[in-house]
Amino acid sequence: MNTKIIAVTGGKGGTGKTLIAVNFAVMFKNLNKKVLLIDCDVDNPNTYLLLGGKLENPKEVPFFLPEFNNDKCTKCGLCSKNCIAHAILQVKDQYPIPMLTLCSGCKLCYKICPDNAIEPSSKVIGWTYETRIRNLDLWVGELKVGEARSAAIIEKLIENMERELETNPNKYDVIILDTAPGAHCDVEKSLSKADYVICVTEPTPFGAFDLRRIMKLINLLGKTTKTIINRSSLLGNKEVFMENLSEDGISVLGDIPLDKDIVNSYAKGVPIMDNDANFDTNGKGYLAFLENFKNLRQWINFHGET
Ligand code: SF4
Ligand code: SF4
């Protein structure tokens, strides 16, 4: 399989990882590469807004829930004893009481109940969408408002990606995963499938703190990674910030300064690097993206025309 899988992540929200994921996807597309962008930030999926598109082809994501039938239950206690999520409360000789907010949907209780007293049920916890915008494929996961099981939506997106790669190995040259922010299990699910990880940070104490947290996760996963400093001109401390990263052994891919065209691209829903967009090709933001993209292609050994 020759598809390169690149995750774009950030230790905290608002660093600009979606901006970078979308524009790198667009730049690969500009080279006539077959690109799939997957928005795994299911709590706040907004890649499609930056691409100026809309969400299409929704598919419900169901989540398994056990339904207990006391008419059949013999109060044996097997289900509560074996539920590692502690989602079944049971006092001796009483019927089990499910606490479904803790349920991970593992189905174990349903499989092991000796009296068929647990029946399968499910509820919709969100959706996946598959659409095509600006000549690239976009898959998006969205968690239903009020739901907490974001990991199940990300698992669905990853499962779909793996199935596609297996059945259609030449369909994509590049897959870009826009992960959730933070350093938790949702992020781990996306990072674990990536060949390369780009961390986006900003030159502030908060940015540095969160970058170090996500680096710990990336190192635990044994992934190769480089960092992009977004809004690098924010505090006039770019050089010092980069020096600190270098002292900590954090490799930098490049930086992107504050730029009015980038702000306008957000406002218009037009990626600054899209060939069809009319941004200043000599602007600071545009040139910085070109430089970062050149460095990215060198890093991942991706050969395409410039
Ligand atoms: S395993 Fe089945 S029979 Fe036993 S307590 Fe649980 S629901 Fe009841
Ligand atoms: S499905 Fe799994 S997590 Fe949920 S109640 Fe049953 S055993 Fe516990």
Short mmCIF file of C-alpha atoms and ligand atoms in Angstrom, two decimals:
data_model
loop_
_atom_site.label_atom_id
_atom_site.label_comp_id
_atom_site.label_asym_id
_atom_site.label_seq_id
_atom_site.Cartn_x
_atom_site.Cartn_y
_atom_site.Cartn_z
CA MET A 1 0.00 0.00 0.00
CA ASN A 2 1.45 3.37 -1.03
CA THR A 3 -1.08 5.64 0.60
CA LYS A 4 0.54 8.06 3.03
CA ILE A 5 -1.51 8.63 6.15
CA ILE A 6 -0.77 11.95 7.84
CA ALA A 7 -2.41 12.99 11.11
CA VAL A 8 -2.64 16.66 12.00
CA THR A 9 -3.09 17.12 15.71
CA GLY A 10 -2.67 19.68 18.48
CA GLY A 11 -2.42 19.52 22.24
CA LYS A 12 -5.29 21.97 22.59
CA GLY A 13 -8.16 23.39 20.59
CA GLY A 14 -7.86 26.56 18.55
CA THR A 15 -4.25 26.14 17.46
CA GLY A 16 -5.15 25.97 13.77
CA LYS A 17 -4.83 22.25 13.09
CA THR A 18 -7.94 22.24 10.88
CA LEU A 19 -6.56 25.16 8.88
CA ILE A 20 -3.37 23.20 8.28
CA ALA A 21 -5.06 19.84 7.62
CA VAL A 22 -7.42 21.40 5.07
CA ASN A 23 -4.73 23.39 3.26
CA PHE A 24 -2.32 20.45 3.06
CA ALA A 25 -5.17 18.35 1.64
CA VAL A 26 -5.85 21.09 -0.91
CA MET A 27 -2.16 21.38 -1.83
CA PHE A 28 -1.91 17.64 -2.50
CA LYS A 29 -5.06 17.95 -4.59
CA ASN A 30 -3.46 20.85 -6.50
CA LEU A 31 -0.75 18.35 -7.50
CA ASN A 32 -3.51 16.10 -8.92
CA LYS A 33 -3.09 13.63 -6.09
CA LYS A 34 -6.03 11.54 -4.89
CA VAL A 35 -6.82 12.89 -1.45
CA LEU A 36 -9.10 11.83 1.37
CA LEU A 37 -9.50 14.22 4.32
CA ILE A 38 -11.08 12.69 7.42
CA ASP A 39 -12.42 14.99 10.12
CA CYS A 40 -12.04 13.03 13.36
CA ASP A 41 -12.78 16.04 15.56
CA VAL A 42 -16.29 14.69 16.05
CA ASP A 43 -17.24 17.12 18.85
CA ASN A 44 -16.52 20.06 16.62
CA PRO A 45 -16.27 18.99 12.98
CA ASN A 46 -15.67 22.09 10.87
CA THR A 47 -13.37 21.08 8.02
CA TYR A 48 -16.32 21.34 5.62
CA LEU A 49 -16.88 24.98 6.64
CA LEU A 50 -13.30 25.86 5.79
CA LEU A 51 -13.73 24.08 2.47
CA GLY A 52 -16.93 26.00 1.80
CA GLY A 53 -19.02 22.83 1.44
CA LYS A 54 -21.82 21.13 3.29
CA LEU A 55 -22.28 17.79 4.98
CA GLU A 56 -23.89 15.17 2.75
CA ASN A 57 -24.85 11.49 2.81
CA PRO A 58 -25.38 11.11 6.56
CA LYS A 59 -25.15 7.63 8.01
CA GLU A 60 -26.29 6.97 11.55
CA VAL A 61 -23.76 5.52 13.98
CA PRO A 62 -25.58 3.10 16.28
CA PHE A 63 -24.25 2.16 19.69
CA PHE A 64 -25.06 -1.19 21.36
CA LEU A 65 -26.97 -1.04 24.63
CA PRO A 66 -28.09 -4.05 26.69
CA GLU A 67 -31.78 -4.32 27.58
CA PHE A 68 -32.47 -6.36 30.71
CA ASN A 69 -35.53 -8.60 30.92
CA ASN A 70 -36.34 -9.33 34.57
CA ASP A 71 -38.91 -11.96 33.57
CA LYS A 72 -36.06 -14.15 32.34
CA CYS A 73 -33.31 -13.05 34.78
CA THR A 74 -32.36 -15.58 37.48
CA LYS A 75 -30.21 -13.01 39.36
CA CYS A 76 -27.10 -15.15 38.85
CA GLY A 77 -24.80 -12.08 38.98
CA LEU A 78 -22.64 -13.11 36.04
CA CYS A 79 -23.24 -9.91 34.09
CA SER A 80 -22.42 -7.48 36.92
CA LYS A 81 -19.38 -9.50 37.98
CA ASN A 82 -17.86 -9.40 34.48
CA CYS A 83 -18.70 -5.88 33.33
CA ILE A 84 -15.33 -4.14 33.45
CA ALA A 85 -16.97 -0.76 32.88
CA HIS A 86 -18.88 -1.22 36.18
CA ALA A 87 -22.04 -0.36 34.31
CA ILE A 88 -24.18 -2.98 36.07
CA LEU A 89 -25.03 -2.56 39.71
CA GLN A 90 -26.31 -5.66 41.48
CA VAL A 91 -27.02 -6.41 45.11
CA LYS A 92 -27.00 -10.10 46.03
CA ASP A 93 -30.28 -11.84 45.13
CA GLN A 94 -31.62 -8.71 43.42
CA TYR A 95 -32.10 -7.93 39.75
CA PRO A 96 -29.17 -6.13 38.06
CA ILE A 97 -29.52 -2.38 37.55
CA PRO A 98 -27.84 -1.12 34.36
CA MET A 99 -26.11 2.28 34.48
CA LEU A 100 -26.01 2.84 30.78
CA THR A 101 -24.06 6.08 30.85
CA LEU A 102 -21.05 3.96 31.88
CA CYS A 103 -21.66 1.23 29.29
CA SER A 104 -18.92 0.88 26.66
CA GLY A 105 -21.12 -1.20 24.37
CA CYS A 106 -18.78 -4.21 24.56
CA LYS A 107 -21.72 -6.71 24.43
CA LEU A 108 -20.09 -9.03 26.96
CA CYS A 109 -23.10 -9.17 29.29
CA TYR A 110 -25.36 -10.00 26.35
CA LYS A 111 -23.04 -12.80 25.23
CA ILE A 112 -22.55 -14.43 28.62
CA CYS A 113 -26.01 -14.22 30.17
CA PRO A 114 -26.96 -17.91 30.64
CA ASP A 115 -30.70 -17.19 30.57
CA ASN A 116 -30.97 -14.91 27.55
CA ALA A 117 -32.24 -12.22 29.88
CA ILE A 118 -30.29 -9.50 28.08
CA GLU A 119 -31.48 -8.39 24.69
CA PRO A 120 -29.60 -6.26 22.19
CA SER A 121 -30.78 -2.72 21.78
CA SER A 122 -29.11 0.36 20.34
CA LYS A 123 -29.29 4.10 20.05
CA VAL A 124 -27.94 6.57 17.54
CA ILE A 125 -25.00 8.52 18.96
CA GLY A 126 -24.00 10.46 15.87
CA TRP A 127 -23.37 10.35 12.15
CA THR A 128 -20.70 9.96 9.54
CA TYR A 129 -20.82 11.91 6.28
CA GLU A 130 -19.06 11.28 2.98
CA THR A 131 -18.87 14.07 0.48
CA ARG A 132 -16.68 15.49 -2.27
CA ILE A 133 -15.66 19.13 -2.10
CA ARG A 134 -13.08 20.97 -4.25
CA ASN A 135 -12.02 17.71 -5.91
CA LEU A 136 -11.13 15.95 -2.72
CA ASP A 137 -13.05 13.39 -0.71
CA LEU A 138 -14.12 14.48 2.76
CA TRP A 139 -15.36 12.14 5.49
CA VAL A 140 -16.69 13.72 8.65
CA GLY A 141 -17.80 12.27 11.98
CA GLU A 142 -20.28 14.13 14.15
CA LEU A 143 -21.25 13.30 17.72
CA LYS A 144 -24.88 13.89 18.65
CA VAL A 145 -25.27 16.83 21.05
CA GLY A 146 -25.47 15.54 24.62
CA GLU A 147 -23.72 12.23 23.80
CA ALA A 148 -20.40 11.30 25.39
CA ARG A 149 -19.23 8.37 23.29
CA SER A 150 -17.12 10.25 20.77
CA ALA A 151 -14.61 7.38 20.52
CA ALA A 152 -17.22 5.16 18.88
CA ILE A 153 -17.69 7.67 16.03
CA ILE A 154 -13.93 7.90 15.47
CA GLU A 155 -13.69 4.11 15.51
CA LYS A 156 -16.35 4.04 12.78
CA LEU A 157 -14.40 6.49 10.61
CA ILE A 158 -11.18 4.52 11.10
CA GLU A 159 -12.95 1.23 10.38
CA ASN A 160 -14.34 2.71 7.13
CA MET A 161 -10.86 3.97 6.19
CA GLU A 162 -9.26 0.59 6.79
CA ARG A 163 -11.95 -1.17 4.77
CA GLU A 164 -11.41 1.27 1.90
CA LEU A 165 -7.65 0.76 1.99
CA GLU A 166 -8.11 -2.99 1.93
CA THR A 167 -10.66 -3.14 -0.88
CA ASN A 168 -9.32 -0.24 -2.90
CA PRO A 169 -5.60 0.15 -2.10
CA ASN A 170 -4.90 2.58 -4.98
CA LYS A 171 -7.85 4.86 -4.44
CA TYR A 172 -5.92 7.47 -2.43
CA ASP A 173 -2.36 8.80 -2.59
CA VAL A 174 -2.77 10.69 0.66
CA ILE A 175 -5.12 10.46 3.61
CA ILE A 176 -5.11 13.35 6.08
CA LEU A 177 -6.64 12.83 9.51
CA ASP A 178 -7.71 15.99 11.34
CA THR A 179 -7.74 14.67 14.92
CA ALA A 180 -9.59 15.92 17.97
CA PRO A 181 -7.56 18.33 20.13
CA GLY A 182 -5.96 17.14 23.37
CA ALA A 183 -4.05 14.04 24.42
CA HIS A 184 -6.79 11.53 25.21
CA CYS A 185 -8.06 8.25 23.80
CA ASP A 186 -10.02 9.86 20.92
CA VAL A 187 -6.79 11.39 19.68
CA GLU A 188 -4.89 8.15 20.21
CA LYS A 189 -7.35 6.30 17.96
CA SER A 190 -6.53 8.58 15.02
CA LEU A 191 -2.80 8.89 15.72
CA SER A 192 -2.30 5.15 15.97
CA LYS A 193 -3.25 4.77 12.27
CA ALA A 194 -0.95 7.52 10.98
CA ASP A 195 2.43 7.12 9.28
CA TYR A 196 3.35 10.73 10.10
CA VAL A 197 2.08 13.11 12.76
CA ILE A 198 2.09 16.88 12.47
CA CYS A 199 1.57 18.75 15.74
CA VAL A 200 0.26 22.27 15.53
CA THR A 201 1.07 24.67 18.31
CA GLU A 202 1.31 28.41 18.94
CA PRO A 203 4.17 30.34 20.58
CA THR A 204 2.52 30.85 23.97
CA PRO A 205 3.09 29.17 27.36
CA PHE A 206 -0.24 27.33 26.89
CA GLY A 207 0.82 26.16 23.45
CA ALA A 208 4.16 24.90 24.78
CA PHE A 209 2.53 23.11 27.72
CA ASP A 210 -0.06 21.32 25.61
CA LEU A 211 2.50 20.48 22.93
CA ARG A 212 4.62 18.64 25.49
CA ARG A 213 1.56 16.67 26.63
CA ILE A 214 0.65 15.53 23.12
CA MET A 215 4.33 14.74 22.43
CA LYS A 216 4.25 12.25 25.31
CA LEU A 217 1.33 10.45 23.67
CA ILE A 218 2.98 10.50 20.23
CA ASN A 219 6.22 9.13 21.68
CA LEU A 220 4.33 6.40 23.50
CA LEU A 221 2.80 5.40 20.17
CA GLY A 222 6.27 5.42 18.57
CA LYS A 223 5.22 7.79 15.78
CA THR A 224 7.46 10.05 13.76
CA THR A 225 6.41 13.69 14.23
CA LYS A 226 7.18 17.28 13.36
CA THR A 227 5.68 20.50 14.70
CA ILE A 228 4.26 23.54 12.96
CA ILE A 229 4.18 26.81 14.90
CA ASN A 230 1.03 28.59 13.86
CA ARG A 231 0.57 32.35 14.43
CA SER A 232 4.34 32.42 14.84
CA SER A 233 4.47 36.24 14.76
CA LEU A 234 1.93 36.56 17.59
CA LEU A 235 4.32 37.58 20.39
CA GLY A 236 7.56 38.27 18.53
CA ASN A 237 9.20 35.33 20.30
CA LYS A 238 9.43 32.84 17.44
CA GLU A 239 13.20 32.29 17.62
CA VAL A 240 13.23 31.76 21.40
CA PHE A 241 10.22 29.46 21.16
CA MET A 242 11.91 27.40 18.43
CA GLU A 243 15.12 27.23 20.44
CA ASN A 244 13.19 25.86 23.42
CA LEU A 245 11.57 23.23 21.23
CA SER A 246 14.93 22.27 19.80
CA GLU A 247 16.39 21.90 23.32
CA ASP A 248 13.55 19.50 24.09
CA GLY A 249 14.30 17.49 20.94
CA ILE A 250 11.08 18.61 19.21
CA SER A 251 11.58 18.79 15.47
CA VAL A 252 9.96 21.75 13.66
CA LEU A 253 8.52 21.44 10.15
CA GLY A 254 7.94 25.19 9.81
CA ASP A 255 5.85 28.11 10.95
CA ILE A 256 2.92 30.14 9.75
CA PRO A 257 2.73 33.83 10.73
CA LEU A 258 -0.39 35.86 11.40
CA ASP A 259 -1.78 36.89 8.06
CA LYS A 260 -4.90 38.74 6.91
CA ASP A 261 -5.44 36.38 3.96
CA ILE A 262 -5.65 33.42 6.34
CA VAL A 263 -8.30 35.27 8.37
CA ASN A 264 -10.17 36.07 5.14
CA SER A 265 -9.97 32.46 4.02
CA TYR A 266 -11.72 31.43 7.27
CA ALA A 267 -14.37 34.07 6.79
CA LYS A 268 -15.05 33.12 3.17
CA GLY A 269 -14.84 29.34 3.55
CA VAL A 270 -12.15 29.21 0.86
CA PRO A 271 -8.82 27.51 1.64
CA ILE A 272 -6.01 29.99 1.10
CA MET A 273 -4.01 27.43 -0.91
CA ASP A 274 -6.75 26.32 -3.29
CA ASN A 275 -5.76 26.86 -6.91
CA ASP A 276 -9.21 28.32 -7.53
CA ALA A 277 -8.87 30.89 -4.74
CA ASN A 278 -7.66 34.40 -5.42
CA PHE A 279 -5.37 35.09 -2.51
CA ASP A 280 -2.10 36.97 -2.83
CA THR A 281 0.49 34.41 -3.90
CA ASN A 282 3.19 36.66 -2.46
CA GLY A 283 1.37 37.05 0.87
CA LYS A 284 3.05 35.93 4.11
CA GLY A 285 0.53 33.20 4.79
CA TYR A 286 0.59 31.82 1.26
CA LEU A 287 4.39 31.69 1.11
CA ALA A 288 4.57 30.10 4.56
CA PHE A 289 2.18 27.35 3.50
CA LEU A 290 4.26 26.71 0.37
CA GLU A 291 7.41 26.38 2.51
CA ASN A 292 5.73 24.05 5.01
CA PHE A 293 4.36 21.91 2.20
CA LYS A 294 7.77 21.65 0.56
CA ASN A 295 9.23 20.53 3.91
CA LEU A 296 6.37 18.07 4.38
CA ARG A 297 6.92 16.43 1.01
CA GLN A 298 10.63 16.11 1.70
CA TRP A 299 9.93 14.59 5.11
CA ILE A 300 7.49 11.98 3.86
CA ASN A 301 9.47 11.43 0.68
CA PHE A 302 6.48 12.34 -1.45
CA HIS A 303 7.36 12.90 -5.07
CA GLY A 304 4.98 15.16 -6.97
CA GLU A 305 5.42 18.13 -9.24
CA THR A 306 5.66 21.50 -7.57
S1 SF4 B 1 -26.33 -12.66 33.68
FE1 SF4 B 1 -28.47 -12.68 32.99
S2 SF4 B 1 -29.52 -13.95 34.43
FE2 SF4 B 1 -27.59 -13.43 35.37
S3 SF4 B 1 -28.04 -11.59 36.58
FE3 SF4 B 1 -27.34 -10.90 34.59
S4 SF4 B 1 -29.21 -10.63 33.41
FE4 SF4 B 1 -29.75 -11.88 35.17
S1 SF4 B 2 -22.28 -4.01 27.15
FE1 SF4 B 2 -20.31 -4.28 28.22
S2 SF4 B 2 -20.01 -2.33 29.28
FE2 SF4 B 2 -22.17 -2.39 28.69
S3 SF4 B 2 -23.21 -3.21 30.47
FE3 SF4 B 2 -22.73 -4.96 29.14
S4 SF4 B 2 -20.74 -5.75 29.86
FE4 SF4 B 2 -21.04 -3.70 30.74
#
